[in-house]
Amino acid sequence: MTQKLVVIGAGMASGRVLEHLFEANADYYVTLFNAEARGNYNRIMLSPVLSGEKTYDDIVTHNAEWYTTQGVTCHFGTPITSIDRAAKTVTSTEGTVPYDKLLIATGSAPFIIPVPGKDLDGVVTYRDLDDTNAMIDAAKSGGKAVVIGGGLLGLEAAAGLAERGMDVTVLHLMGHLMERQLDEAAGFLLRRDLEKRGITVKCQASTTAILGTTRVEAVLLDDGETLDADLVVMAVGIRPETRLATDAGLSVARGVEVNAQMETSDPDIIAIGECVEFDGQLFGLVAPLYDQAKVVAKTLMGVPDVFTPKELSTKLKVTGCDLFSAGDFAEAEGREDIVFRDPARGVYRRLVLEDNIVVGAVMYGDTADSNWFFGLIRDKTDISDMRETLIYGPAFQGGAPSDPLSAVAALPRDVEICGCNGICKGQIEDAVHAGATDLGAVRAVTKASGSCGTCTGLVEQVLAVTLGDEFIAPAAASICGCTDMTHEDVRRMIKSRELKSMPAVWQECGWKTSCGCHICRPALNFYLLADWPMEYTDDPQSRFINERKHANIQKDGTFSVVPRMWGGITTPDELRAIADAADKFAVPTVKVTGGQRIDLLGVKGEDLPAIWEDLNNAGMVSGHAYSKGLRTVKTCVGTDHCRFGTQDSTGLGIKLEKTLWGSWTPHKLKLGVSGCPRNCAEATCKDIGIVCVDSGYQISIGGAAGMDVRETEPLCQVKTEAEVIDVVKAVTQLYRENAKYLDRIYKWVAKVGLDWVKESVADLDKRTALKARFEHSQTVYRKDPWAQHVAKSETYRPLADLTLEAAE
Amino acid sequence: MSAQSDNWIDIAALDAVPQRGARLIKTAHGCVAVFRTGIDEVYALDNACPHKNGPLADGIVHGKAVTCPLHNWVISLETGAAQGADTGQVATYPAKVVDGRIQIDASLLTHRGVA
Ligand SMILES: Cc1cc2nc3c(=O)[nH]c(=O)nc-3n(C[C@H](O)[C@H](O)[C@H](O)COP(=O)(O)OP(=O)(O)OC[C@H]3O[C@@H](n4cnc5c(N)ncnc54)[C@H](O)[C@@H]3O)c2cc1C
């Protein structure tokens, strides 16, 4: 006798089941319910519909005629509201229908973030045709769209809306796009390609509210920024649609639990698709659903079969963004990476190996070989024999190493190589073609690298690329083993290519490791924050411990704590607070430093936030005694007390320290201000020294009193305090923007020449611009790190204390 | 990978340790550093460099290695062995992430690390 099969949900999974059943002429009478007012269509093709490449008719899988031919009774636009397992019936608004076998295929529901304003008009999700049509309608009047969620769905929605002429911003909570499928490097390339098509991407953006009275007007972020919006698309994830199953008392975890035959805890009820959970796993892509569909059809026909989840791969359906991700990047011991980057073509590939088997792959830019790699993953092929050339793909034999010049070769002609003289790559190429075949000649013809000289390496590389084998570049030391580029090359690339994140630098400069090392990361972190103070976020994990913990690590692993004493001036109250803190935290050593302040040595790491809090409460801030940044401004007592003083050196020192503190510099920065040429503040062996004279202030730079001892060289003489402050800010900024990381000012001046520094600060326009950039950066960095760290003091405590836990 | 045991201790959420960073666990025998790499692997090692006992948790994490903050020895997080020209060994303990939580093998309580 023909059995009654009732199907809840006419989606991609159940559609496949029906096809298998009818192909096998299974003896079922099928009744199909769908909440959507239509039958089965190819949901994954909604994105081409949104972007206008396809119409709904193009993506219908089963039309009315198909259902009629197969004898399916359809109830579309009719959600099932309950299942009665005892009576074996389902109920909808249209009545109750009996079943012998029931198939639950309800898919998932978009996750809605519970923020105020989520129900406003103009807030949509991206799941079905109605959502897609709502977006297409909204795009007709143009305006701004904000897409919340930078995963697969969010980005496809964003690309489609941009295609339809909207001004689109994507907000993503995590640090890079599609973080579940991509690593940072691929995420960076994806972001760059999306930005090229006019989409704004904001990562680490957390939505606090959607604003508007009747319909959406703006989105409010947790950092206070508001973004105007005429349309908001929420694409932050999906949740298995399990409500019916839960109400019916079936076993439900995150999804409806099924066995390998796809049976739920009630053997007459079968489930399939995104609503199920199998072996702790959920499913969000169609490939496994199609495997499930085969098993469901067999189970319904009483033929034994088992469902086994396979490796999955992801692609993004946005034209021009070629990406591929497959397998597993998760934690495990014994895994290795192979990374290949070709900046010229914007290509990135990373393979994750375990025991000579590829377990994961991420590719961007060129995914032609992705199926081959996916095959290796799926088949668990032993790759030991081809390991050396594996990353180059199936066609590759022989293994040419990647070309260190490819990054420079890839630069377009209009990229500026020499910032001082505004010389672009094309001008250098032209000069070379016109006969300038060595560095000196290029310099003479174009002036490129003729001023500060930091772009010399890049100019040479342009020469090398243009001349080919005829050019032999002098070997310059690269930053570290992760790259062939020098510090100067990388700084120039960061500026001219507008690289604003570490993965961007790694990719564009052809880094050979996945995430740098302890040598390059601190340098890159400094370069990025110095050049892009607003766009780049400081990365504590790329700093040496002293700067990460804002205290100086000592040889026994304890720390020293030095509060700032502006210009070396303190008060009885401050001294009392320091003494109290020293008592309270049993500080073993209290020392007066050469920088005119007090050092508390031997503080335990976990006590740091507490001692800082006490010092903060007494009005003191971090002295940055540990940083590559402004340390101290040493002063003498000047006209206040000294009979020889010519100016208020103490007052000027305090002003300088108060404006410069918190700034990061390539190496430490120490200043001195002496009130007269007797120079009691020893200003002429500081990085920047000011000596007051009757007629004004002599400013000199490049002193040192460490392994090298050097006297400063005169920079200029000015008449007023205000001018001193301007010149000091300008020269500090020039140093920040141009020097190699870990070069003190004297080393940097020796490379770029004092004359160039003098010219740069003497030119009033340049001075003003440098000063403005310094102040801009200080709006971000002139903050007390101690106060900021007190607020997250739990990170200084142990993660767990197991000292009382019994062994075994 | 020998010494697998079923005796896992739940320590904390993965997110309590920054990417490319570390936090400490106190045990009766000294501190164990829990590292999290850039791709969310976790490793547990004694918090003492074989060179001069430098606090490894305070080092810079790169790839599957950490550089000691005192004298720049590079220690493999997987094996605990000093890399390059340096020789030395740090005890390691099995660690894993389950549902976003870090778990550590209880063997660290008896302080006999598996290398
Ligand atoms: C825009 C978009 C792009 C995608 N791109 C890809 C891609 O490139 N590759 C890929 O592999 N996957 C992609 N997916 C995911 C893929 O579409 C899903 O994995 C797949 O559709 C899930 O199939 P399903 O049958 O489980 O659920 P669905 O296809 O969602 O079908 C479930 C149906 O059940 C109905 N329903 C729910 N509750 C009830 C009820 N109580 N009564 C009656 N009917 C009910 C729903 O209305 C729906 O029609 C994409 C998804 C979207 C939205």
Short mmCIF file of C-alpha atoms and ligand atoms in Angstrom, two decimals, chain A residues 8-14 33-36 43-44 46-47 78-80 105-108 126-127 152-153 156 241 244 272-274 284-287 289 317, ligand 1:
data_model
loop_
_atom_site.label_atom_id
_atom_site.label_comp_id
_atom_site.label_asym_id
_atom_site.label_seq_id
_atom_site.Cartn_x
_atom_site.Cartn_y
_atom_site.Cartn_z
CA ILE A 8 8.03 20.14 5.95
CA GLY A 9 10.07 22.65 4.01
CA ALA A 10 10.55 22.86 0.24
CA GLY A 11 14.20 23.79 0.29
CA MET A 12 17.36 22.57 -1.33
CA ALA A 13 17.74 19.48 0.82
CA SER A 14 14.20 18.12 0.60
CA PHE A 33 4.51 22.20 2.95
CA ASN A 34 6.59 25.32 2.59
CA ALA A 35 6.53 28.46 4.70
CA GLU A 36 7.77 30.44 1.70
CA ARG A 43 18.90 29.33 -2.81
CA ILE A 44 22.61 29.73 -3.32
CA LEU A 46 20.07 34.37 -4.77
CA SER A 47 23.30 36.36 -4.89
CA THR A 78 1.65 27.37 4.56
CA PRO A 79 3.91 26.84 7.57
CA ILE A 80 3.42 23.76 9.70
CA ALA A 105 13.66 19.94 6.25
CA THR A 106 13.11 23.37 7.74
CA GLY A 107 16.59 24.75 7.08
CA SER A 108 17.79 27.59 9.29
CA TYR A 126 19.41 37.56 3.72
CA ARG A 127 17.84 34.14 3.50
CA LEU A 152 29.98 34.69 2.99
CA LEU A 153 26.39 35.96 3.00
CA GLU A 156 27.66 38.58 -1.29
CA GLU A 241 15.22 25.97 12.55
CA LEU A 244 8.76 22.21 15.50
CA ILE A 272 17.72 16.64 6.69
CA GLY A 273 19.59 19.82 5.87
CA GLU A 274 20.65 22.82 7.88
CA GLY A 284 25.67 25.21 6.25
CA LEU A 285 26.65 24.33 2.71
CA VAL A 286 24.80 22.30 0.11
CA ALA A 287 27.43 19.64 -0.60
CA LEU A 289 23.04 18.12 2.23
CA LYS A 317 30.32 34.13 -5.42
C1 LIG C 1 22.24 34.00 -0.19
C2 LIG C 1 22.75 32.63 0.07
C3 LIG C 1 23.88 32.17 -0.59
C4 LIG C 1 24.36 30.89 -0.35
N1 LIG C 1 25.46 30.48 -1.02
C5 LIG C 1 25.90 29.20 -0.85
C6 LIG C 1 26.99 28.70 -1.61
O1 LIG C 1 27.61 29.42 -2.41
N2 LIG C 1 27.38 27.40 -1.43
C7 LIG C 1 26.72 26.58 -0.56
O2 LIG C 1 27.08 25.41 -0.45
N3 LIG C 1 25.70 27.05 0.20
C8 LIG C 1 25.25 28.33 0.07
N4 LIG C 1 24.21 28.78 0.81
C9 LIG C 1 23.61 27.89 1.83
C10 LIG C 1 22.57 26.96 1.21
O3 LIG C 1 21.64 27.71 0.52
C11 LIG C 1 21.89 26.18 2.30
O4 LIG C 1 22.85 25.37 2.94
C12 LIG C 1 20.76 25.31 1.83
O5 LIG C 1 19.80 26.05 1.15
C13 LIG C 1 20.08 24.61 3.02
O6 LIG C 1 19.08 23.76 2.55
P1 LIG C 1 17.87 23.29 3.46
O7 LIG C 1 16.97 22.52 2.60
O8 LIG C 1 18.39 22.69 4.70
O9 LIG C 1 17.17 24.65 3.89
P2 LIG C 1 16.46 25.75 2.98
O10 LIG C 1 16.97 25.71 1.59
O11 LIG C 1 16.58 27.02 3.73
O12 LIG C 1 14.95 25.30 2.97
C14 LIG C 1 14.17 25.28 4.14
C15 LIG C 1 12.75 25.62 3.78
O13 LIG C 1 11.92 25.25 4.86
C16 LIG C 1 10.90 26.22 5.00
N5 LIG C 1 10.36 26.13 6.36
C17 LIG C 1 10.93 26.47 7.53
N6 LIG C 1 10.10 26.25 8.58
C18 LIG C 1 8.95 25.74 8.05
C19 LIG C 1 7.72 25.32 8.61
N7 LIG C 1 7.50 25.35 9.94
N8 LIG C 1 6.75 24.88 7.78
C20 LIG C 1 6.95 24.82 6.43
N9 LIG C 1 8.10 25.22 5.84
C21 LIG C 1 9.10 25.66 6.65
C22 LIG C 1 11.59 27.50 4.68
O14 LIG C 1 10.65 28.48 4.28
C23 LIG C 1 12.52 27.09 3.55
O15 LIG C 1 11.94 27.31 2.29
C24 LIG C 1 23.73 30.07 0.62
C25 LIG C 1 22.61 30.54 1.31
C26 LIG C 1 22.12 31.82 1.04
C27 LIG C 1 20.91 32.30 1.80
#
